[in-house]
Short mmCIF file of C-alpha atoms in Angstrom, two decimals:
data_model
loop_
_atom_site.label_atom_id
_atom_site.label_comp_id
_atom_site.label_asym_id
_atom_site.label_seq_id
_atom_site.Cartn_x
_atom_site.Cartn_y
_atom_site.Cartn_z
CA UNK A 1 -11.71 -29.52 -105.64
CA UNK A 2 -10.29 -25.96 -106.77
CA UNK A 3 -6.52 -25.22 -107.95
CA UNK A 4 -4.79 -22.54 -106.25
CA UNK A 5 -3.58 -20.09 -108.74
CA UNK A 6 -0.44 -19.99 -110.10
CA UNK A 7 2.37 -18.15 -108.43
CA UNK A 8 2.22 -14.38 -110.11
CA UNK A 9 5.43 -13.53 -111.88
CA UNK A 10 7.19 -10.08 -111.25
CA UNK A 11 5.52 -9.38 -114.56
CA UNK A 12 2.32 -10.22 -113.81
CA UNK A 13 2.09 -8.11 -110.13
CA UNK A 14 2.47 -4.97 -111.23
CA UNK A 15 -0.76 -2.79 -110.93
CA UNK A 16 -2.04 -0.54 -113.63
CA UNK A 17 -2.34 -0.84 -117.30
CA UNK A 18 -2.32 -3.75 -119.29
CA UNK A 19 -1.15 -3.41 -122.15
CA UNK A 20 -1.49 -5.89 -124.86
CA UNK A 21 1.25 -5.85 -127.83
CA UNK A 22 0.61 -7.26 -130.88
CA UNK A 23 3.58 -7.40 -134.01
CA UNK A 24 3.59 -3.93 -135.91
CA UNK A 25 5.04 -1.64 -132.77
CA UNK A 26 7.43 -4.46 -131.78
CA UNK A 27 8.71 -5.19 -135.54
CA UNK A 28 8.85 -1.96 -136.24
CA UNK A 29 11.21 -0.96 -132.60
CA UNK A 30 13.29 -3.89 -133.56
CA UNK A 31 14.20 -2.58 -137.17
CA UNK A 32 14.63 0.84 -136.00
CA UNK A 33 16.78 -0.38 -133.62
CA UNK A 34 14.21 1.24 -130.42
CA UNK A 35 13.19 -1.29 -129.05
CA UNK A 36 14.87 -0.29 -125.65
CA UNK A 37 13.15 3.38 -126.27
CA UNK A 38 9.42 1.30 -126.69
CA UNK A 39 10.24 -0.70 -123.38
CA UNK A 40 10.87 2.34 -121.60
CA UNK A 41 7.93 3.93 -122.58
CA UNK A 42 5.60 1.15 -121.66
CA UNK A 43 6.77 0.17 -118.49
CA UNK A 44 5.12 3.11 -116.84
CA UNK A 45 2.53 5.69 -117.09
CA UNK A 46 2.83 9.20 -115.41
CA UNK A 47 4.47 7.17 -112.59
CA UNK A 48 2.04 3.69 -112.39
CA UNK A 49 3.83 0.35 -113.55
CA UNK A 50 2.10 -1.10 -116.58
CA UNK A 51 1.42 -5.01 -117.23
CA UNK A 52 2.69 -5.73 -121.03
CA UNK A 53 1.90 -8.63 -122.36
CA UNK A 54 1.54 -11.03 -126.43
CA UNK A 55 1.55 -13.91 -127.02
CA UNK A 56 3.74 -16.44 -128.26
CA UNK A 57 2.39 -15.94 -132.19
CA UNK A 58 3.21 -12.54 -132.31
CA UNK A 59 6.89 -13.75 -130.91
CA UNK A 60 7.13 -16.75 -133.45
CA UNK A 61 5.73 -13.98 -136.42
CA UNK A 62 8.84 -11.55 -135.29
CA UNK A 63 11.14 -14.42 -135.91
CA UNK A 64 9.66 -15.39 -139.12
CA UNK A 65 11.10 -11.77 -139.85
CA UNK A 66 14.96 -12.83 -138.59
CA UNK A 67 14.16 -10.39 -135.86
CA UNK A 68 16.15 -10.29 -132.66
CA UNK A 69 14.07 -11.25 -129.69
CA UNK A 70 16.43 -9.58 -127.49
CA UNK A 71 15.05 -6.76 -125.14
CA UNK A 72 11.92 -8.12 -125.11
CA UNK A 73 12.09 -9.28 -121.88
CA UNK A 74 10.04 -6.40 -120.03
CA UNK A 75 7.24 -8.74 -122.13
CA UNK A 76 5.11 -11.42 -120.52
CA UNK A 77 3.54 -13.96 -122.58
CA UNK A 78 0.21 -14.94 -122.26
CA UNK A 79 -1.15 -18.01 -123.09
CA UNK A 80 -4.93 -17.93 -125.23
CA UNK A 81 -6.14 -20.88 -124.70
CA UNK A 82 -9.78 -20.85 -123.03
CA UNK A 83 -12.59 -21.76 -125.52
CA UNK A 84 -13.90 -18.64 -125.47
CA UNK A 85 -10.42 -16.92 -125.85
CA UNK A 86 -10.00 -19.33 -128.96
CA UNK A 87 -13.93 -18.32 -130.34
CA UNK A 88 -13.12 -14.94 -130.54
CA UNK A 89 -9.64 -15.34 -132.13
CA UNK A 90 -10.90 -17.45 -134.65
CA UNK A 91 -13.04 -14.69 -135.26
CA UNK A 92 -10.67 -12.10 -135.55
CA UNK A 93 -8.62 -13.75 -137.85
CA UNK A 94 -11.52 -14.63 -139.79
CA UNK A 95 -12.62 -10.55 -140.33
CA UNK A 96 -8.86 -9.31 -140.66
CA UNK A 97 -6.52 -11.55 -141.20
CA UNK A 98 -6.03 -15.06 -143.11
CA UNK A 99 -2.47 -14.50 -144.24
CA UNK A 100 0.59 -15.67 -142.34
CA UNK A 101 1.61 -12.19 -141.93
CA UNK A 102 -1.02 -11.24 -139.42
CA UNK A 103 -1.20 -14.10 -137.21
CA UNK A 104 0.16 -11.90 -134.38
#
């Protein structure tokens, strides 16, 4: 027996780009106080809607930072979760990161 697919979100229709954020450009909006000026920028490209998506670590690392979350909502999160989504995060992390601050 096969699932139907989930019903796509507003976020999740748009055709395009995807493009996938990870902390540094959102921290970095948030303390300059641009992160309206970032969502505008990535919502389209030379007239095409773009898909932007993270995931919930690199929301949960932006709070470790007492960042506002606010204005992210042109954002979807994505969940990484299949096996082979998990294989090649744990070997990302493994090359690059290994410190709380680069979770995201």
């Amino acid at each position: 027996m096969t699932q139907a697919p989930p019903p796509a979100s507003s976020a999740s229709s748009t055709v395009g780009q995807v493009c996938v954020w990870d902390t540094s450009p959102l921290h970095h909006a948030i303390k300059a106080d641009k992160i309206d000026l970032l969502a505008d920028m990535a919502r389209t490209w030379n007239g095409t809607p773009r898909r932007n998506v993270t995931t919930q670590t690199v929301l949960d690392e932006i709070s470790r930072y007492s960042l506002p979350l606010a204005g992210l909502d042109w954002l979807e999160v994505v969940h990484v979760d299949h096996l082979e989504e998990l294989a090649a995060l744990v070997k990302w992390m493994d090359l690059v990161s290994g410190q709380k601050s680069n979770e995201g």
